[in-house]
mmCIF file of C-alpha atoms in Angstrom:
data_model
loop_
_atom_site.group_PDB
_atom_site.id
_atom_site.type_symbol
_atom_site.label_atom_id
_atom_site.label_comp_id
_atom_site.label_asym_id
_atom_site.label_seq_id
_atom_site.Cartn_x
_atom_site.Cartn_y
_atom_site.Cartn_z
ATOM 1 C CA MET R 1 -0.103 0.136 -0.129
ATOM 2 C CA ILE R 2 1.265 3.434 -1.041
ATOM 3 C CA THR R 3 1.247 6.011 1.749
ATOM 4 C CA GLU R 4 0.770 9.798 1.129
ATOM 5 C CA LYS R 5 3.867 11.670 1.744
ATOM 6 C CA THR R 6 3.482 13.975 4.561
ATOM 7 C CA SER R 7 5.750 16.426 6.718
ATOM 8 C CA LYS R 8 3.375 15.814 9.796
ATOM 9 C CA PRO R 9 6.076 14.208 11.777
ATOM 10 C CA LEU R 10 8.531 16.701 11.156
ATOM 11 C CA PHE R 11 6.149 19.540 12.430
ATOM 12 C CA GLU R 12 5.316 17.250 15.413
ATOM 13 C CA PHE R 13 8.941 16.718 16.249
ATOM 14 C CA ASP R 14 9.168 20.496 16.749
ATOM 15 C CA ALA R 15 6.002 20.886 18.867
ATOM 16 C CA ASN R 16 7.151 18.385 21.158
ATOM 17 C CA PHE R 17 9.636 20.827 22.530
ATOM 18 C CA ASN R 18 6.823 22.911 23.551
ATOM 19 C CA LYS R 19 8.851 26.118 22.955
ATOM 20 C CA THR R 20 9.060 28.678 20.248
ATOM 21 C CA ILE R 21 11.490 27.029 17.916
ATOM 22 C CA ILE R 22 13.991 28.363 15.197
ATOM 23 C CA GLY R 23 15.778 25.817 13.099
ATOM 24 C CA THR R 24 19.083 26.611 11.256
ATOM 25 C CA ASP R 25 21.328 24.678 8.833
ATOM 26 C CA GLU R 26 23.939 25.378 6.234
ATOM 27 C CA ALA R 27 24.618 24.602 2.547
ATOM 28 C CA GLY R 28 28.151 24.634 1.127
ATOM 29 C CA ARG R 29 30.435 23.469 3.840
ATOM 30 C CA GLY R 30 32.099 20.987 1.391
ATOM 31 C CA PRO R 31 32.601 22.481 -1.929
ATOM 32 C CA ALA R 32 36.007 24.131 -2.765
ATOM 33 C CA ALA R 33 34.543 27.450 -4.159
ATOM 34 C CA GLY R 34 31.922 29.804 -3.170
ATOM 35 C CA GLY R 35 30.622 30.859 0.054
ATOM 36 C CA VAL R 36 28.740 28.954 2.907
ATOM 37 C CA TYR R 37 24.946 29.809 3.439
ATOM 38 C CA VAL R 38 23.135 29.477 6.368
ATOM 39 C CA ALA R 39 19.487 29.791 6.910
ATOM 40 C CA SER R 40 17.282 29.882 9.992
ATOM 41 C CA VAL R 41 13.824 29.434 10.088
ATOM 42 C CA HIS R 42 10.705 30.048 12.470
ATOM 43 C CA PHE R 43 7.273 28.584 11.627
ATOM 44 C CA ASP R 44 5.059 31.258 13.175
ATOM 45 C CA LYS R 45 1.850 29.994 11.847
ATOM 46 C CA ILE R 46 1.253 26.199 11.154
ATOM 47 C CA THR R 47 -1.910 25.174 9.521
ATOM 48 C CA ASP R 48 -3.055 22.045 8.004
ATOM 49 C CA GLY R 49 -2.942 23.744 4.437
ATOM 50 C CA LEU R 50 0.935 24.554 5.244
ATOM 51 C CA ILE R 51 1.604 21.050 6.082
ATOM 52 C CA LYS R 52 -0.063 19.857 2.941
ATOM 53 C CA ASP R 53 1.643 22.167 0.811
ATOM 54 C CA LEU R 54 5.013 21.303 2.385
ATOM 55 C CA ALA R 55 4.269 17.565 2.072
ATOM 56 C CA ILE R 56 7.696 16.739 0.382
ATOM 57 C CA LEU R 57 9.596 18.837 3.169
ATOM 58 C CA ASN R 58 12.670 16.975 3.979
ATOM 59 C CA ASP R 59 16.551 17.083 4.310
ATOM 60 C CA SER R 60 17.413 19.235 1.050
ATOM 61 C CA LYS R 61 19.754 16.603 0.001
ATOM 62 C CA LYS R 62 17.210 14.209 -0.388
ATOM 63 C CA LEU R 63 15.074 16.113 -2.737
ATOM 64 C CA THR R 64 15.422 16.990 -6.538
ATOM 65 C CA PRO R 65 16.293 20.461 -7.270
ATOM 66 C CA LYS R 66 12.942 20.835 -8.904
ATOM 67 C CA LYS R 67 11.242 19.708 -5.794
ATOM 68 C CA ARG R 68 13.487 22.006 -3.727
ATOM 69 C CA ASP R 69 12.474 24.907 -5.875
ATOM 70 C CA SER R 70 8.722 24.059 -5.593
ATOM 71 C CA ILE R 71 8.584 24.534 -2.067
ATOM 72 C CA TYR R 72 11.237 27.605 -1.654
ATOM 73 C CA ASP R 73 8.721 30.311 -1.867
ATOM 74 C CA ILE R 74 6.219 28.534 0.382
ATOM 75 C CA ILE R 75 8.762 28.300 2.976
ATOM 76 C CA LYS R 76 9.775 31.907 2.417
ATOM 77 C CA ASN R 77 6.323 33.271 2.484
ATOM 78 C CA ASN R 78 5.283 31.471 5.497
ATOM 79 C CA THR R 79 7.946 31.719 8.065
ATOM 80 C CA VAL R 80 10.038 34.092 9.912
ATOM 81 C CA ASN R 81 13.392 33.655 8.230
ATOM 82 C CA GLU R 82 16.950 35.000 7.594
ATOM 83 C CA ILE R 83 19.655 33.840 5.277
ATOM 84 C CA VAL R 84 23.460 34.651 5.585
ATOM 85 C CA CYS R 85 26.412 34.389 3.396
ATOM 86 C CA ILE R 86 29.954 34.010 4.876
ATOM 87 C CA GLU R 87 31.973 34.555 1.908
ATOM 88 C CA VAL R 88 35.428 32.798 0.959
ATOM 89 C CA GLU R 89 37.750 35.341 2.492
ATOM 90 C CA GLU R 90 36.289 34.882 5.937
ATOM 91 C CA ILE R 91 36.102 31.012 5.215
ATOM 92 C CA GLU R 92 39.829 31.208 4.678
ATOM 93 C CA SER R 93 40.561 33.294 7.803
ATOM 94 C CA ILE R 94 38.554 31.303 10.221
ATOM 95 C CA ASN R 95 38.022 27.957 8.786
ATOM 96 C CA ILE R 96 34.708 26.289 7.421
ATOM 97 C CA LEU R 97 33.542 25.111 10.677
ATOM 98 C CA ASN R 98 33.833 28.498 12.666
ATOM 99 C CA ALA R 99 32.219 30.162 9.169
ATOM 100 C CA SER R 100 29.213 28.074 9.412
ATOM 101 C CA LEU R 101 28.839 28.500 12.879
ATOM 102 C CA LYS R 102 29.137 32.197 12.553
ATOM 103 C CA GLY R 103 26.307 32.164 10.055
ATOM 104 C CA MET R 104 24.206 30.180 12.078
ATOM 105 C CA ARG R 105 24.502 32.815 14.858
ATOM 106 C CA LEU R 106 23.902 35.800 12.627
ATOM 107 C CA ALA R 107 20.898 33.924 10.888
ATOM 108 C CA CYS R 108 19.411 32.873 14.358
ATOM 109 C CA GLU R 109 19.794 36.410 15.826
ATOM 110 C CA GLY R 110 18.253 37.917 12.607
ATOM 111 C CA VAL R 111 15.114 35.739 12.959
ATOM 112 C CA ILE R 112 15.016 36.372 16.989
ATOM 113 C CA LYS R 113 15.285 40.302 16.324
ATOM 114 C CA LYS R 114 12.105 39.810 13.801
ATOM 115 C CA LEU R 115 10.142 37.830 16.400
ATOM 116 C CA GLY R 116 10.958 40.315 19.098
ATOM 117 C CA THR R 117 11.618 37.906 21.756
ATOM 118 C CA ASP R 118 14.501 35.939 22.943
ATOM 119 C CA ASP R 119 12.544 33.274 24.678
ATOM 120 C CA ILE R 120 13.295 30.753 22.218
ATOM 121 C CA LEU R 121 14.915 27.259 21.452
ATOM 122 C CA THR R 122 17.314 27.029 18.560
ATOM 123 C CA LEU R 123 17.624 23.873 17.075
ATOM 124 C CA VAL R 124 21.135 23.097 15.213
ATOM 125 C CA ASP R 125 21.677 20.608 12.642
ATOM 126 C CA GLY R 126 24.503 18.466 13.441
ATOM 127 C CA ASN R 127 26.500 17.850 16.492
ATOM 128 C CA LYS R 128 28.093 21.528 17.040
ATOM 129 C CA LEU R 129 26.664 24.099 19.355
ATOM 130 C CA ILE R 130 26.673 27.827 17.849
ATOM 131 C CA LYS R 131 29.479 29.607 19.535
ATOM 132 C CA PHE R 132 29.086 32.889 21.227
ATOM 133 C CA TYR R 133 25.396 32.598 21.227
ATOM 134 C CA PRO R 134 23.521 33.227 24.395
ATOM 135 C CA HIS R 135 20.208 31.630 23.635
ATOM 136 C CA LEU R 136 19.157 28.215 24.483
ATOM 137 C CA GLN R 137 20.169 25.758 21.793
ATOM 138 C CA GLU R 138 20.199 22.135 21.091
ATOM 139 C CA CYS R 139 22.034 19.981 18.531
ATOM 140 C CA ILE R 140 19.688 17.620 16.534
ATOM 141 C CA VAL R 141 21.948 15.222 14.423
ATOM 142 C CA LYS R 142 20.337 14.541 10.944
ATOM 143 C CA GLY R 143 17.904 17.278 12.123
ATOM 144 C CA ASP R 144 17.204 18.224 8.554
ATOM 145 C CA SER R 145 15.276 14.968 8.285
ATOM 146 C CA LYS R 146 13.532 15.305 11.581
ATOM 147 C CA SER R 147 12.712 18.722 12.286
ATOM 148 C CA ALA R 148 10.492 20.933 10.127
ATOM 149 C CA SER R 149 11.985 23.853 10.809
ATOM 150 C CA ILE R 150 15.584 22.616 10.125
ATOM 151 C CA ALA R 151 14.575 21.112 7.049
ATOM 152 C CA ALA R 152 12.872 24.146 5.801
ATOM 153 C CA ALA R 153 16.088 26.158 6.722
ATOM 154 C CA SER R 154 17.904 23.408 4.639
ATOM 155 C CA ILE R 155 15.901 24.157 1.733
ATOM 156 C CA LEU R 156 16.420 27.892 1.910
ATOM 157 C CA ALA R 157 20.143 27.622 2.347
ATOM 158 C CA LYS R 158 20.474 24.948 -0.451
ATOM 159 C CA VAL R 159 18.400 26.856 -2.867
ATOM 160 C CA THR R 160 19.811 29.997 -2.353
ATOM 161 C CA ARG R 161 23.587 28.829 -2.576
ATOM 162 C CA ASP R 162 22.759 26.993 -5.897
ATOM 163 C CA ARG R 163 21.319 30.076 -7.416
ATOM 164 C CA TYR R 164 24.395 32.097 -6.223
ATOM 165 C CA MET R 165 26.382 29.561 -7.561
ATOM 166 C CA GLU R 166 24.805 29.803 -10.970
ATOM 167 C CA LYS R 167 25.717 33.410 -11.094
ATOM 168 C CA LEU R 168 29.323 32.860 -10.155
ATOM 169 C CA HIS R 169 29.191 30.166 -13.018
ATOM 170 C CA GLU R 170 28.304 32.932 -15.470
ATOM 171 C CA GLU R 171 31.538 34.891 -14.515
ATOM 172 C CA PHE R 172 33.702 31.838 -14.357
ATOM 173 C CA PRO R 173 31.972 29.287 -16.830
ATOM 174 C CA MET R 174 35.150 27.206 -17.251
ATOM 175 C CA TYR R 175 34.520 25.419 -13.907
ATOM 176 C CA ASN R 176 30.942 24.534 -14.654
ATOM 177 C CA TRP R 177 29.726 25.200 -11.027
ATOM 178 C CA ARG R 178 26.103 25.287 -12.604
ATOM 179 C CA LYS R 179 26.606 21.722 -12.434
ATOM 180 C CA ASN R 180 28.792 21.099 -9.525
ATOM 181 C CA ALA R 181 28.212 23.915 -7.139
ATOM 182 C CA GLY R 182 31.901 24.207 -6.374
ATOM 183 C CA TYR R 183 32.324 20.548 -5.265
ATOM 184 C CA LEU R 184 35.707 18.905 -6.505
ATOM 185 C CA THR R 185 34.356 16.684 -9.362
ATOM 186 C CA ALA R 186 37.129 15.351 -11.668
ATOM 187 C CA GLU R 187 35.816 17.913 -14.137
ATOM 188 C CA HIS R 188 36.210 20.726 -11.826
ATOM 189 C CA LEU R 189 39.560 19.709 -10.684
ATOM 190 C CA ALA R 190 40.576 19.489 -14.387
ATOM 191 C CA ALA R 191 39.253 22.936 -15.049
ATOM 192 C CA ILE R 192 41.648 24.032 -12.069
ATOM 193 C CA ASP R 193 44.491 22.367 -13.567
ATOM 194 C CA LYS R 194 44.130 24.164 -16.593
ATOM 195 C CA TYR R 195 42.989 27.526 -15.762
ATOM 196 C CA GLY R 196 44.246 27.710 -12.176
ATOM 197 C CA LEU R 197 42.164 29.066 -9.345
ATOM 198 C CA CYS R 198 39.942 32.271 -8.999
ATOM 199 C CA LYS R 199 38.893 34.680 -6.568
ATOM 200 C CA TYR R 200 35.940 32.318 -5.515
ATOM 201 C CA HIS R 201 38.132 29.343 -4.770
ATOM 202 C CA ARG R 202 38.895 28.222 -1.224
ATOM 203 C CA PRO R 203 42.591 27.495 -1.460
ATOM 204 C CA SER R 204 42.731 25.670 1.879
ATOM 205 C CA PHE R 205 40.387 22.871 0.198
ATOM 206 C CA LEU R 206 42.693 22.533 -2.364
ATOM 207 C CA LYS R 207 45.979 21.578 -0.381
ATOM 208 C CA LYS R 208 45.892 17.944 -0.935
ATOM 209 C CA HIS R 209 45.230 18.155 -4.796
ATOM 210 C CA PHE R 210 48.349 20.600 -5.159
ATOM 211 C CA GLY R 211 50.427 18.285 -2.876
ATOM 212 C CA VAL R 212 50.519 21.140 0.024
ATOM 213 C CA LYS R 213 50.945 19.716 3.419
ATOM 214 C CA GLY R 214 49.181 21.208 6.304
#
């Protein structure tokens, strides 16, 4: 028997905390080019209609680009949200983990400011708490497949970053970022060997490729 897809368990997961929930997630920690994008989301009004409209809500990596795009505007228009990009220069300066956590802090603080209250619980995807963040928070491993707010944040971050990489592709089409989103595919590495690095590459991610230690 085929069961109808529903996101209800994800919304129930958040509701079980009995608190005002903000979920946060990132996109772009792994690629060797482009910034890392972080989104934070609070569902301020959850209706049966919204749950139905977001029936496919899940970890962004489990959805096709077309499906992610199909619910992007629904999430944007039905949540209090904030999207932040930490660019390559800062990633190289403070490392990708710290850049991701800084992005989470800024995005969550943006949502808190819009909500006008700091009486919230922030659900952080993964196993690292946000640094220098004075609000109540909890790590949720694989949270983007458990929590509606984290899953929604993962969609906003991923779609926004993909669109950003498509724009960078227009500037540097030889790397084919439209297809690989900055990840080190064989094609991307071959282009790097042929054309060298550009201003959007993360040199620290390419030390192994160039035989540099440390």
